XYZ file of N, CA and C in Angstrom:
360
model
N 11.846 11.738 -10.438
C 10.696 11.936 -9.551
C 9.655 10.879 -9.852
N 9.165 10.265 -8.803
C 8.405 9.261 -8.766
C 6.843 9.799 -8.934
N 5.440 9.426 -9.507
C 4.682 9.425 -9.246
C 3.931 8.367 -9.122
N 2.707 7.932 -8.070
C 1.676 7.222 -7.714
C 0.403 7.153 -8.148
N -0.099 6.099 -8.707
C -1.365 5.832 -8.906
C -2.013 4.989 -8.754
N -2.960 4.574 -7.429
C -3.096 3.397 -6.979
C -4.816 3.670 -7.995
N -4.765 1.943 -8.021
C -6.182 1.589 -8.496
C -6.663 -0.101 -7.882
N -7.988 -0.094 -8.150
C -8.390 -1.271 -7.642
C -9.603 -1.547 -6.366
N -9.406 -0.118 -5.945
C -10.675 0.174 -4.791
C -11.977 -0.359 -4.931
N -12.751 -0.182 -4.369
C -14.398 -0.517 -4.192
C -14.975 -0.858 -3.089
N -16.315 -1.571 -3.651
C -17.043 -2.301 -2.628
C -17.727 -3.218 -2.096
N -17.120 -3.881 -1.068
C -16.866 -5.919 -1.309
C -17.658 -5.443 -0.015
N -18.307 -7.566 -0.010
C -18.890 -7.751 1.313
C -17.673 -8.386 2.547
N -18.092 -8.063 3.477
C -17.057 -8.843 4.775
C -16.616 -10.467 3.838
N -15.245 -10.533 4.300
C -15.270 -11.921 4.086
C -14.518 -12.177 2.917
N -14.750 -11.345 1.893
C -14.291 -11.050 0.413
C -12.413 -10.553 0.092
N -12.837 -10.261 -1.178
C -11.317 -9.944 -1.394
C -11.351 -8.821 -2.472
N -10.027 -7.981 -2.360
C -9.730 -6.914 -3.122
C -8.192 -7.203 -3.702
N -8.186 -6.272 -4.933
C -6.383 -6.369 -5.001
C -6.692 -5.039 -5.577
N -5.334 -4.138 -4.897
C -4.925 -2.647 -4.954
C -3.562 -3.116 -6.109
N -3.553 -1.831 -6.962
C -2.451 -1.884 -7.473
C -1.736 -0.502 -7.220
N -0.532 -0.238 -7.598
C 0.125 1.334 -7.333
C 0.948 1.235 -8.562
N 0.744 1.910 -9.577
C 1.810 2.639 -10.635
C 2.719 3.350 -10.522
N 3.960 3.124 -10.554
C 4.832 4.015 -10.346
C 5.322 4.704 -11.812
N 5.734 5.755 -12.560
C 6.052 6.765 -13.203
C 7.532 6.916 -13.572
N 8.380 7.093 -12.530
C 9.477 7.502 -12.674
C 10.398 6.075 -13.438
N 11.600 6.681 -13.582
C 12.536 5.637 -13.819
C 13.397 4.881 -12.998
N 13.073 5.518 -11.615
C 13.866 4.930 -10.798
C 13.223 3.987 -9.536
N 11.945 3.336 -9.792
C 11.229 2.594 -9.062
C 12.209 1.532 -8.461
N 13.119 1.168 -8.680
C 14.126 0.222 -8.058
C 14.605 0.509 -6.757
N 14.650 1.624 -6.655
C 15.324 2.540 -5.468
C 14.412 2.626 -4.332
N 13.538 2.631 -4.804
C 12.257 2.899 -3.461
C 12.148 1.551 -2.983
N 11.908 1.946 -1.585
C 11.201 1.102 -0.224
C 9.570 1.472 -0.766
N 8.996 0.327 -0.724
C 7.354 1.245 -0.849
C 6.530 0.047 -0.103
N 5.046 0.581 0.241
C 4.674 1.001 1.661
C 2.774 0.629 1.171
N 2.095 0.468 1.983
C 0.631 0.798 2.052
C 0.096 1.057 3.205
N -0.244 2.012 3.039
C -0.819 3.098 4.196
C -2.531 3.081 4.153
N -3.055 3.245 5.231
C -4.843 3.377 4.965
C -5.045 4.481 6.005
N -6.264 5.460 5.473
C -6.504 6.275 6.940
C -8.361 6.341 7.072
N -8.770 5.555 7.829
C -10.427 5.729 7.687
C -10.444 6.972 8.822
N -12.095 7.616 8.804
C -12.530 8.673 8.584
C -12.379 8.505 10.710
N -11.717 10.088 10.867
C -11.336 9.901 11.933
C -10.091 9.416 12.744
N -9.398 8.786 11.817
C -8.707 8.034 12.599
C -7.196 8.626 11.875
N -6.186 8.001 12.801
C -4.470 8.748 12.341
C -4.587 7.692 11.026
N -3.478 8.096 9.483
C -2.943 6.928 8.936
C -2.537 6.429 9.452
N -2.365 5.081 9.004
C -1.591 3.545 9.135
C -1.217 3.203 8.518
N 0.227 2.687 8.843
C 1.122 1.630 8.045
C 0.701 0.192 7.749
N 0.458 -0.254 6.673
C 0.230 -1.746 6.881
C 1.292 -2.536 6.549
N 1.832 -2.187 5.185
C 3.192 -3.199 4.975
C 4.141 -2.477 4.145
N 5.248 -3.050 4.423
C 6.422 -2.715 3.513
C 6.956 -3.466 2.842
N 7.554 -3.088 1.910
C 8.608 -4.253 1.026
C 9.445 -3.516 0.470
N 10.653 -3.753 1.298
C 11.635 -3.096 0.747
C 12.405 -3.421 -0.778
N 13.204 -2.515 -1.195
C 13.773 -2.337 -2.302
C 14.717 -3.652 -2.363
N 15.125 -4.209 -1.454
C 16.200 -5.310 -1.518
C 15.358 -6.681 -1.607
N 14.405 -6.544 -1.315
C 13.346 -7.681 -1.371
C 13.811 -8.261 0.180
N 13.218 -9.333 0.247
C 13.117 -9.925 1.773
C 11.953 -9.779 1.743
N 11.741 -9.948 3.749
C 10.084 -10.590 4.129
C 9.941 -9.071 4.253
N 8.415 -9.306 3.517
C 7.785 -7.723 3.900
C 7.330 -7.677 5.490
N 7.390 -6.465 5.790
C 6.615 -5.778 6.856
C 5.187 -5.895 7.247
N 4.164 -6.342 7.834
C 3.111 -6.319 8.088
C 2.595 -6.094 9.289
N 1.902 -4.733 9.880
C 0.956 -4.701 10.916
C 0.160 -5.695 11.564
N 0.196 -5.965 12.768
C -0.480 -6.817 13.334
C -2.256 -7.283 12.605
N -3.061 -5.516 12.300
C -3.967 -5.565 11.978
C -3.962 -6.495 10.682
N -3.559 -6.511 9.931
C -3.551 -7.081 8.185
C -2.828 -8.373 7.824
N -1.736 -8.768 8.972
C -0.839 -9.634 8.922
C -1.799 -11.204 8.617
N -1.364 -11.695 7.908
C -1.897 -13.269 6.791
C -3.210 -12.911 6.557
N -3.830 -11.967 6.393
C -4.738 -11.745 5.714
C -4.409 -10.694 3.837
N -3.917 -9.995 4.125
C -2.762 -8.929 3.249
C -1.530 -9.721 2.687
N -1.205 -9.486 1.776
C -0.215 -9.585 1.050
C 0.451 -8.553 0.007
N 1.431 -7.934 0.185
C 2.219 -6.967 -0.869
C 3.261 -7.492 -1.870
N 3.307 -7.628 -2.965
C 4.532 -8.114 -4.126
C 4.552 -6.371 -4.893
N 5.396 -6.796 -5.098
C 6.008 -5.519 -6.397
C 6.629 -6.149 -7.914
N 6.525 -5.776 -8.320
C 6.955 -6.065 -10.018
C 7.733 -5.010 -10.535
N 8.994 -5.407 -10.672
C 9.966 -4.260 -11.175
C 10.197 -4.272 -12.489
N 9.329 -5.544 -13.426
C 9.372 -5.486 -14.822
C 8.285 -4.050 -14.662
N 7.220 -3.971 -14.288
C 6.380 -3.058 -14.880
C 5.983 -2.272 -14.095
N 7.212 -1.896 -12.573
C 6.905 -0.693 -12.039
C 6.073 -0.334 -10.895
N 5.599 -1.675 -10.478
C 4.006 -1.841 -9.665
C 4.213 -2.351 -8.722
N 3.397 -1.839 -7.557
C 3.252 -2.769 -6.062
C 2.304 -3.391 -5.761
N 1.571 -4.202 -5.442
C 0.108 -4.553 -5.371
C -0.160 -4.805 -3.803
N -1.227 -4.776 -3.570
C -1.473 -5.559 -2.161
C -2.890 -6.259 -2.212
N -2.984 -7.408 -2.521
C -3.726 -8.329 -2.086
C -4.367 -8.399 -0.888
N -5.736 -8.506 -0.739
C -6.591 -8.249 0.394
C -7.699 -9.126 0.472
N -7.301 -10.120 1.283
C -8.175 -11.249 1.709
C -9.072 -11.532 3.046
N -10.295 -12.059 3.218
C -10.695 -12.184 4.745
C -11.479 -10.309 5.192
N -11.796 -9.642 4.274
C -11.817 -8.262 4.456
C -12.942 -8.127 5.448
N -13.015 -7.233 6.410
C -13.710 -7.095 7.469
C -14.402 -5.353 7.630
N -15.051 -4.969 7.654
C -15.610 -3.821 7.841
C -14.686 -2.493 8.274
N -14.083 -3.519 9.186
C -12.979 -2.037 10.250
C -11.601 -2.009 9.208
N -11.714 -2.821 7.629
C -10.898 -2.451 7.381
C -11.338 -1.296 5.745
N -12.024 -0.811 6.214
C -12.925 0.388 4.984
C -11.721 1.567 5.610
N -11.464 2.108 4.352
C -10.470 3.057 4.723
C -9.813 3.514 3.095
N -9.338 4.880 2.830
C -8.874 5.201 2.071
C -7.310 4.651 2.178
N -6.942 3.653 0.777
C -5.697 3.370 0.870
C -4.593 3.902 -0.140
N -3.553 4.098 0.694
C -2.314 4.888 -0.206
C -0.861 4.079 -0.197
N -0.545 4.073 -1.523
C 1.037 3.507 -1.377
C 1.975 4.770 -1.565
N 2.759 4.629 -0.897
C 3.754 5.073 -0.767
C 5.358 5.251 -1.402
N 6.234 5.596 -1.309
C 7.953 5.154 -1.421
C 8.601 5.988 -1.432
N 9.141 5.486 -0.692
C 11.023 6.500 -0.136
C 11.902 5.323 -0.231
N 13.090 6.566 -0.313
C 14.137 6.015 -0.340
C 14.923 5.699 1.335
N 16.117 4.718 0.962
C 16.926 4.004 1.845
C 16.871 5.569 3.157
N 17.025 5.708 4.938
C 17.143 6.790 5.096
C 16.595 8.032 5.528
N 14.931 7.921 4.437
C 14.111 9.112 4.586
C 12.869 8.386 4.979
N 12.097 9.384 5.452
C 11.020 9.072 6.313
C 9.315 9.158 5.174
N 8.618 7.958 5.189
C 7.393 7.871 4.509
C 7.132 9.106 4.569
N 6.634 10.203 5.055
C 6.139 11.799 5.138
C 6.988 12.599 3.897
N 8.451 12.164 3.810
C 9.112 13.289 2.998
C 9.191 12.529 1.242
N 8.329 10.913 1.539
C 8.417 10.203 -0.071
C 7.827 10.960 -0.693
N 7.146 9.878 -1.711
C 5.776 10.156 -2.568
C 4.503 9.315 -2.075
N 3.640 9.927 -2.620
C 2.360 9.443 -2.061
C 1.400 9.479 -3.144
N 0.297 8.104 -3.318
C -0.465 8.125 -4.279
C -1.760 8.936 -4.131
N -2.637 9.333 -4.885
C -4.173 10.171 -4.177
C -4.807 9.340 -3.223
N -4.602 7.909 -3.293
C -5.245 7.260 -2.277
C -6.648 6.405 -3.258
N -6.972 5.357 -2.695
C -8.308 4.613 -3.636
C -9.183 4.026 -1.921
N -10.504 4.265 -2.573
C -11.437 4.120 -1.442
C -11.752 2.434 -1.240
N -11.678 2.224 -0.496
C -11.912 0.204 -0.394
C -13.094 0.789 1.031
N -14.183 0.219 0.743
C -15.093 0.079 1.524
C -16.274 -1.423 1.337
N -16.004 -1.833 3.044
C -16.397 -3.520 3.389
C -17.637 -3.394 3.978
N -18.992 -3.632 3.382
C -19.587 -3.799 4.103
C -20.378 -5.573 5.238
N -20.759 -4.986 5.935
C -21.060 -6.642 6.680
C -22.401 -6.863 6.154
């Protein structure tokens, strides 16, 4: 069983940069697809990127795409996402994620989430 612990949140001006990290727990972090999700106040979550377990080009939402960047580190278990160019509309509680090959982000794991808030 996997657990999540993202860190790295705060509060930057427009324009600026953040880096999120996610801890993973278990022993089997190899196996997971994992994910960063954001949901600001009001609004549905969102997917921003993926990087799957096989490696390849990650996944990126239109919203975040060459501004965002996700790597993972399987020496020490971790996903990060790099956050550059940050803009106001992107303040939002962010969560990483991971499931396996198959199953659907809803039935993974999920971290508590870390607050990133941009002001202009």
């Amino acid at each position: 069983q996997e657990q999540l612990v993202e860190s790295g949140g705060g509060l930057v001006q427009a324009g600026g940069s953040l880096r999120l990290s996610c801890a993973a727990s278990g022993r089997t972090f190899s196996l997971y697809n994992m994910a960063w999700f954001r949901q600001a106040p009001g609004k549905e979550r969102e997917l921003l990127t993926v990087i799957s377990r096989y490696g390849g080009s990650p996944y990126y939402a239109d919203s975040v795409k060459g501004r965002f960047t996700i790597s993972r580190d399987a020496d020490k278990n971790t996903v990060s996402l790099q956050m550059n160019s940050l803009k106001p509309e992107d303040t939002a509680v962010y969560y990483c994620a991971a499931t396996m090959d198959g199953s659907s982000w809803r039935s993974g794991y999920w971290g508590q989430g870390t607050q990133v808030t941009v002001s202009s």
